[in-house]
């Protein structure tokens, strides 16, 4: 991995800070912002394991402070499918080369960005009789997407959890808890694949202060933003980063 220029280092620091400000304010979305933007600088096999650990550490922080609000009933519904999806995604990860995988991430991020900008935080309500099948399908897809791309798993859980009609705090800490379990499983898988070495550990250490700053900003600033405008702004950023990855 080549040495970074000062401009690249500043760019990466800003990306991590903004990504975890979003995650601190909403409970998800940090990886969806961090991975495609950092993948413009680092190879995807470096970016994904690093962001996964940072997400997990952020999840622990939120879970410790708000654990009383966790909706364990919803955790039991979506965790089995999530873990199966993680194992499937780790297997698929061994079949693809980094470059086409990065371009596939670009396509996925562009589609996700368009979804975010169109719906701007609104998701369709699921009829009660379809809740369990949707929970199984979205959690399995989230596990695969999270393992392959290290991003955009959280918004897939949102499709189901929004229809569970949880309170704001319960929603945020429940999705954070699911991401914690998923992250731990992915980290074990990435370690088995040999994706953690001295370089990734150094990047983790360098990124931790930005995670702390971003999480603080998310809790105190991001939650005050208008959700519709905020989602459209995030979608615009993702649209640009996804397009850049497609043609990198």
XYZ file of N, CA, C and O in Angstrom, residues 8-142:
540
model
N -4.714 13.335 0.704
C -5.420 12.068 0.910
C -5.687 11.815 2.380
O -6.764 11.326 2.750
N -4.735 12.133 3.238
C -4.925 11.926 4.675
C -6.040 12.821 5.213
O -6.874 12.382 6.016
N -6.063 14.082 4.775
C -7.124 14.997 5.197
C -8.478 14.499 4.699
O -9.478 14.518 5.441
N -8.523 14.045 3.443
C -9.759 13.517 2.875
C -10.270 12.337 3.690
O -11.457 12.274 4.050
N -9.397 11.385 4.019
C -9.797 10.197 4.783
C -10.284 10.568 6.180
O -11.271 10.011 6.674
N -9.606 11.529 6.812
C -10.025 11.969 8.148
C -11.412 12.590 8.105
O -12.263 12.330 8.977
N -11.681 13.399 7.075
C -13.001 14.023 6.939
C -14.071 12.977 6.669
O -15.174 13.046 7.219
N -13.755 11.987 5.830
C -14.725 10.940 5.507
C -15.120 10.173 6.760
O -16.320 9.952 7.026
N -14.144 9.751 7.552
C -14.443 8.970 8.757
C -15.250 9.804 9.754
O -16.222 9.323 10.350
N -14.881 11.077 9.917
C -15.606 11.940 10.853
C -17.060 12.113 10.435
O -17.981 11.951 11.250
N -17.288 12.425 9.166
C -18.659 12.625 8.673
C -19.457 11.324 8.727
O -20.625 11.306 9.146
N -18.833 10.222 8.341
C -19.531 8.935 8.329
C -20.021 8.562 9.722
O -21.169 8.108 9.894
N -19.199 8.771 10.728
C -19.600 8.376 12.071
C -20.439 9.437 12.768
O -21.105 9.141 13.757
N -20.433 10.655 12.234
C -21.429 11.626 12.676
C -22.817 11.182 12.223
O -23.793 11.250 12.980
N -22.907 10.709 10.978
C -24.179 10.182 10.466
C -24.612 8.968 11.285
O -25.767 8.854 11.701
N -23.677 8.063 11.531
C -24.014 6.866 12.313
C -24.415 7.230 13.743
O -25.346 6.652 14.301
N -23.728 8.204 14.328
C -24.068 8.608 15.688
C -25.440 9.248 15.783
O -26.114 9.131 16.803
N -25.861 9.907 14.717
C -27.154 10.568 14.735
C -28.317 9.684 14.350
O -29.447 9.898 14.793
N -28.066 8.671 13.518
C -29.164 7.846 13.000
C -29.106 6.391 13.454
O -30.114 5.692 13.401
N -27.923 5.911 13.854
C -27.773 4.509 14.236
C -27.299 3.622 13.104
O -26.996 2.456 13.314
N -27.235 4.158 11.887
C -26.770 3.382 10.738
C -26.251 4.345 9.686
O -26.312 5.562 9.852
N -25.726 3.794 8.587
C -25.314 4.627 7.461
C -23.854 5.012 7.447
O -23.369 5.555 6.449
N -23.131 4.732 8.545
C -21.722 5.098 8.571
C -20.907 4.362 7.529
O -20.096 4.949 6.809
N -21.126 3.062 7.438
C -20.399 2.260 6.457
C -20.756 2.624 5.033
O -19.895 2.612 4.146
N -22.036 2.947 4.802
C -22.477 3.304 3.451
C -21.774 4.551 2.942
O -21.580 4.711 1.737
N -21.382 5.439 3.853
C -20.646 6.637 3.458
C -19.147 6.368 3.426
O -18.446 6.727 2.475
N -18.631 5.719 4.472
C -17.182 5.556 4.609
C -16.579 4.633 3.562
O -15.535 4.946 2.977
N -17.208 3.478 3.304
C -16.575 2.474 2.437
C -16.380 2.971 1.004
O -15.264 2.907 0.478
N -17.418 3.462 0.310
C -17.178 3.874 -1.081
C -16.204 5.041 -1.208
O -15.441 5.111 -2.183
N -16.206 5.960 -0.225
C -15.285 7.094 -0.306
C -13.851 6.672 0.025
O -12.908 7.067 -0.660
N -13.675 5.857 1.061
C -12.330 5.385 1.393
C -11.789 4.431 0.333
O -10.575 4.339 0.133
N -12.695 3.730 -0.367
C -12.261 2.810 -1.426
C -11.683 3.553 -2.624
O -11.051 2.935 -3.484
N -11.882 4.872 -2.678
C -11.227 5.669 -3.709
C -9.739 5.835 -3.418
O -8.960 6.169 -4.308
N -9.347 5.592 -2.168
C -7.951 5.756 -1.743
C -7.291 4.414 -1.464
O -6.153 4.176 -1.871
N -8.018 3.533 -0.771
C -7.468 2.232 -0.381
C -8.145 1.111 -1.167
O -9.294 1.247 -1.602
N -7.471 -0.037 -1.322
C -8.131 -1.206 -1.921
C -9.308 -1.660 -1.046
O -9.273 -1.502 0.181
N -10.307 -2.235 -1.674
C -11.490 -2.679 -0.936
C -11.154 -3.714 0.146
O -11.738 -3.664 1.239
N -10.219 -4.660 -0.086
C -9.875 -5.611 0.981
C -9.224 -4.967 2.198
O -9.120 -5.618 3.244
N -8.780 -3.722 2.074
C -8.274 -2.981 3.228
C -9.406 -2.168 3.852
O -9.592 -2.153 5.077
N -10.187 -1.503 3.018
C -11.240 -0.613 3.499
C -12.306 -1.357 4.297
O -12.688 -0.927 5.391
N -12.810 -2.461 3.761
C -13.932 -3.161 4.384
C -13.596 -3.677 5.787
O -14.361 -3.428 6.737
N -12.486 -4.384 6.000
C -12.183 -4.845 7.361
C -11.987 -3.706 8.362
O -12.383 -3.822 9.520
N -11.376 -2.591 7.915
C -11.145 -1.463 8.816
C -12.469 -0.829 9.227
O -12.730 -0.604 10.418
N -13.328 -0.534 8.268
C -14.615 0.103 8.574
C -15.483 -0.822 9.417
O -16.232 -0.362 10.297
N -15.391 -2.126 9.203
C -16.170 -3.072 10.001
C -15.802 -2.979 11.475
O -16.683 -2.963 12.354
N -14.512 -2.910 11.776
C -14.091 -2.784 13.175
C -14.547 -1.446 13.763
O -15.040 -1.382 14.898
N -14.410 -0.374 12.998
C -14.838 0.936 13.482
C -16.337 0.958 13.760
O -16.792 1.520 14.769
N -17.120 0.341 12.878
C -18.566 0.249 13.100
C -18.878 -0.535 14.363
O -19.778 -0.186 15.129
N -18.145 -1.629 14.573
C -18.393 -2.458 15.747
C -18.101 -1.677 17.028
O -18.868 -1.729 17.993
N -16.992 -0.956 17.050
C -16.654 -0.162 18.228
C -17.706 0.913 18.487
O -18.073 1.179 19.637
N -18.194 1.527 17.412
C -19.251 2.520 17.552
C -20.525 1.880 18.089
O -21.221 2.452 18.934
N -20.829 0.664 17.632
C -22.024 -0.045 18.101
C -21.933 -0.346 19.587
O -22.928 -0.244 20.315
N -20.748 -0.734 20.049
C -20.571 -1.018 21.477
C -20.861 0.231 22.298
O -21.548 0.180 23.329
N -20.361 1.365 21.829
C -20.588 2.610 22.551
C -22.064 2.949 22.691
O -22.540 3.320 23.772
N -22.822 2.797 21.594
C -24.254 3.087 21.656
C -24.998 2.055 22.490
O -25.913 2.381 23.247
N -24.602 0.778 22.365
C -25.287 -0.282 23.089
C -25.116 -0.169 24.587
O -26.041 -0.438 25.359
N -23.934 0.253 25.030
C -23.669 0.381 26.463
C -24.546 1.459 27.084
O -25.083 1.299 28.186
N -24.735 2.569 26.384
C -25.481 3.687 26.955
C -26.995 3.503 26.857
O -27.730 4.000 27.716
N -27.479 2.783 25.829
C -28.934 2.705 25.592
C -29.483 1.277 25.622
O -30.560 1.025 25.064
N -28.791 0.350 26.273
C -29.167 -1.068 26.163
C -30.578 -1.352 26.661
O -31.222 -2.316 26.210
N -31.104 -0.513 27.554
C -32.455 -0.760 28.079
C -33.526 -0.632 27.003
O -34.636 -1.154 27.165
N -33.203 0.053 25.918
C -34.206 0.278 24.860
C -34.154 -0.795 23.756
O -34.942 -0.727 22.805
N -33.258 -1.762 23.853
C -33.126 -2.776 22.795
C -34.408 -3.603 22.684
O -34.929 -4.107 23.681
N -34.924 -3.745 21.469
C -36.115 -4.573 21.216
C -35.653 -6.001 20.910
O -35.446 -6.363 19.743
N -35.508 -6.818 21.948
C -34.929 -8.156 21.775
C -35.807 -9.056 20.917
O -35.319 -9.959 20.244
N -37.100 -8.802 20.898
C -37.988 -9.595 20.038
C -37.613 -9.429 18.578
O -37.577 -10.399 17.810
N -37.305 -8.203 18.184
C -36.914 -7.959 16.792
C -35.514 -8.507 16.518
O -35.238 -8.991 15.413
N -34.639 -8.466 17.517
C -33.299 -9.045 17.358
C -33.414 -10.533 17.049
O -32.729 -11.058 16.151
N -34.278 -11.223 17.773
C -34.440 -12.679 17.562
C -34.991 -12.978 16.171
O -34.718 -14.037 15.610
N -35.743 -12.054 15.613
C -36.308 -12.283 14.283
C -35.279 -12.107 13.166
O -35.320 -12.822 12.170
N -34.375 -11.157 13.318
C -33.492 -10.826 12.200
C -32.065 -11.332 12.361
O -31.323 -11.377 11.370
N -31.680 -11.738 13.562
C -30.294 -12.166 13.742
C -29.955 -13.466 13.006
O -28.886 -13.557 12.384
N -30.819 -14.519 13.043
C -30.450 -15.763 12.332
C -30.196 -15.555 10.840
O -29.192 -16.038 10.296
N -31.085 -14.826 10.167
C -30.892 -14.556 8.742
C -29.647 -13.731 8.485
O -28.936 -13.940 7.498
N -29.354 -12.806 9.406
C -28.154 -11.970 9.259
C -26.893 -12.814 9.281
O -25.995 -12.639 8.443
N -26.807 -13.729 10.240
C -25.601 -14.548 10.366
C -25.440 -15.483 9.171
O -24.327 -15.680 8.671
N -26.543 -16.048 8.695
C -26.466 -16.889 7.491
C -25.985 -16.066 6.294
O -25.176 -16.537 5.479
N -26.485 -14.845 6.188
C -26.062 -13.969 5.097
C -24.588 -13.611 5.188
O -23.891 -13.534 4.175
N -24.085 -13.419 6.404
C -22.662 -13.116 6.594
C -21.801 -14.269 6.090
O -20.812 -14.066 5.366
N -22.173 -15.498 6.465
C -21.394 -16.662 6.021
C -21.422 -16.792 4.490
O -20.400 -17.094 3.869
N -22.588 -16.545 3.897
C -22.692 -16.597 2.436
C -21.835 -15.506 1.795
O -21.142 -15.740 0.795
N -21.860 -14.301 2.368
C -21.068 -13.206 1.824
C -19.575 -13.448 1.939
O -18.814 -13.121 1.022
N -19.135 -14.033 3.054
C -17.709 -14.342 3.216
C -17.253 -15.365 2.181
O -16.137 -15.275 1.650
N -18.127 -16.319 1.891
C -17.778 -17.310 0.862
C -17.673 -16.637 -0.507
O -16.716 -16.871 -1.263
N -18.626 -15.782 -0.827
C -18.593 -15.079 -2.113
C -17.370 -14.182 -2.219
O -16.819 -13.990 -3.311
N -16.931 -13.633 -1.074
C -15.771 -12.750 -1.075
C -14.514 -13.462 -1.570
O -13.631 -12.840 -2.170
N -14.435 -14.765 -1.342
C -13.251 -15.522 -1.784
C -13.275 -15.813 -3.278
O -12.262 -16.241 -3.844
N -14.413 -15.559 -3.936
C -14.551 -15.911 -5.354
C -14.252 -14.751 -6.296
O -14.067 -14.965 -7.488
N -14.220 -13.506 -5.771
C -14.112 -12.338 -6.642
C -12.794 -11.602 -6.412
O -12.298 -11.526 -5.287
N -12.252 -11.016 -7.480
C -11.083 -10.155 -7.379
C -11.498 -8.771 -6.868
O -12.641 -8.345 -7.066
N -10.582 -8.030 -6.221
C -10.929 -6.721 -5.641
C -11.464 -5.702 -6.646
O -12.402 -4.971 -6.341
N -10.880 -5.632 -7.866
C -11.282 -4.581 -8.795
C -12.735 -4.718 -9.258
O -13.515 -3.759 -9.151
N -13.165 -5.870 -9.775
C -14.583 -5.978 -10.136
C -15.508 -5.858 -8.932
O -16.635 -5.385 -9.060
N -15.026 -6.264 -7.754
C -15.842 -6.122 -6.553
C -16.046 -4.642 -6.220
O -17.150 -4.231 -5.838
N -14.992 -3.835 -6.397
C -15.113 -2.392 -6.159
C -16.077 -1.748 -7.154
O -16.866 -0.866 -6.792
N -16.035 -2.194 -8.398
C -16.960 -1.645 -9.394
C -18.404 -2.069 -9.096
O -19.339 -1.290 -9.270
N -18.565 -3.299 -8.614
C -19.898 -3.752 -8.207
C -20.405 -2.923 -7.031
O -21.595 -2.585 -6.960
N -19.499 -2.600 -6.105
C -19.880 -1.723 -4.992
C -20.335 -0.371 -5.528
O -21.319 0.202 -5.030
N -19.638 0.156 -6.539
C -20.029 1.429 -7.122
C -21.445 1.395 -7.668
O -22.238 2.313 -7.431
N -21.780 0.324 -8.384
C -23.147 0.179 -8.918
C -24.159 0.118 -7.782
O -25.209 0.790 -7.810
N -23.844 -0.669 -6.760
C -24.749 -0.821 -5.615
C -24.953 0.520 -4.915
O -26.080 0.882 -4.557
N -23.869 1.270 -4.723
C -23.961 2.548 -4.021
C -24.774 3.558 -4.823
O -25.574 4.323 -4.257
N -24.615 3.572 -6.148
C -25.408 4.477 -6.985
C -26.895 4.159 -6.854
O -27.735 5.060 -6.683
N -27.247 2.879 -6.923
C -28.648 2.485 -6.782
C -29.187 2.848 -5.399
O -30.317 3.349 -5.264
N -28.368 2.611 -4.382
C -28.787 2.955 -3.022
C -28.943 4.467 -2.864
O -29.888 4.946 -2.221
N -28.032 5.236 -3.469
C -28.118 6.690 -3.390
C -29.411 7.200 -4.027
O -30.076 8.105 -3.484
N -29.777 6.645 -5.172
C -31.023 7.038 -5.823
C -32.230 6.710 -4.943
O -33.177 7.497 -4.833
N -32.173 5.553 -4.274
C -33.251 5.158 -3.355
C -33.359 6.160 -2.203
O -34.453 6.617 -1.848
N -32.213 6.536 -1.628
C -32.200 7.478 -0.509
C -32.757 8.831 -0.931
O -33.545 9.454 -0.210
N -32.360 9.293 -2.120
C -32.789 10.611 -2.566
C -34.271 10.639 -2.925
O -34.955 11.648 -2.706
N -34.782 9.549 -3.456
C -36.197 9.498 -3.836
C -37.095 9.397 -2.613
O -38.084 10.126 -2.469
N -36.755 8.479 -1.699
C -37.618 8.244 -0.546
C -37.277 9.152 0.629
O -38.112 9.364 1.511
N -36.032 9.679 0.679
C -35.623 10.662 1.695
C -36.005 10.247 3.113
O -36.582 11.010 3.880
N -35.702 8.999 3.468
C -35.968 8.530 4.824
C -37.309 7.858 5.000
O -37.574 7.254 6.045
N -38.185 7.931 3.991
C -39.484 7.273 4.090
C -39.375 5.853 3.540
O -38.776 5.635 2.497
N -39.955 4.903 4.232
C -39.987 3.531 3.747
C -41.416 3.028 3.779
O -42.199 3.413 4.649
N -41.798 2.171 2.829
C -43.175 1.676 2.801
C -43.484 0.802 4.007
O -42.626 0.077 4.502
N -44.710 0.884 4.496
C -45.142 0.047 5.607
C -45.441 -1.373 5.115
O -46.040 -1.568 4.061
N -45.019 -2.358 5.883
C -45.188 -3.758 5.520
C -46.434 -4.303 6.200
O -46.601 -4.129 7.418
N -47.336 -4.960 5.475
C -48.507 -5.573 6.114
C -48.078 -6.580 7.176
O -47.063 -7.273 7.006
N -48.805 -6.697 8.270
C -48.401 -7.586 9.368
C -48.132 -9.021 8.945
O -47.215 -9.666 9.460
N -48.916 -9.559 7.988
C -48.726 -10.957 7.604
C -47.413 -11.193 6.868
O -46.964 -12.339 6.736
N -46.796 -10.114 6.371
C -45.537 -10.249 5.637
C -44.321 -9.906 6.490
O -43.190 -9.964 5.986
N -44.526 -9.578 7.757
C -43.415 -9.112 8.583
C -42.313 -10.161 8.731
O -41.124 -9.865 8.547
N -42.675 -11.399 9.049
C -41.654 -12.431 9.256
C -40.891 -12.755 7.965
O -39.647 -12.840 7.978
N -41.588 -12.965 6.816
C -40.837 -13.203 5.576
C -39.921 -12.042 5.201
O -38.787 -12.258 4.746
N -40.385 -10.803 5.388
C -39.556 -9.645 5.064
C -38.360 -9.577 6.013
O -37.240 -9.249 5.596
N -38.576 -9.900 7.287
C -37.465 -9.922 8.247
C -36.399 -10.909 7.806
O -35.194 -10.608 7.841
N -36.816 -12.095 7.376
C -35.856 -13.117 6.950
C -35.111 -12.683 5.689
O -33.883 -12.826 5.598
N -35.852 -12.147 4.711
C -35.248 -11.769 3.434
C -34.288 -10.588 3.586
O -33.151 -10.631 3.092
N -34.724 -9.537 4.275
C -33.876 -8.347 4.394
C -32.651 -8.625 5.271
O -31.561 -8.115 4.992
N -32.814 -9.433 6.315
C -31.658 -9.718 7.178
C -30.627 -10.583 6.451
O -29.415 -10.366 6.601
N -31.093 -11.543 5.644
C -30.158 -12.366 4.873
C -29.420 -11.508 3.843
O -28.189 -11.618 3.694
N -30.157 -10.637 3.155
C -29.528 -9.738 2.176
C -28.545 -8.795 2.861
O -27.460 -8.512 2.335
N -28.904 -8.295 4.053
C -28.013 -7.395 4.781
C -26.718 -8.092 5.165
O -25.635 -7.484 5.127
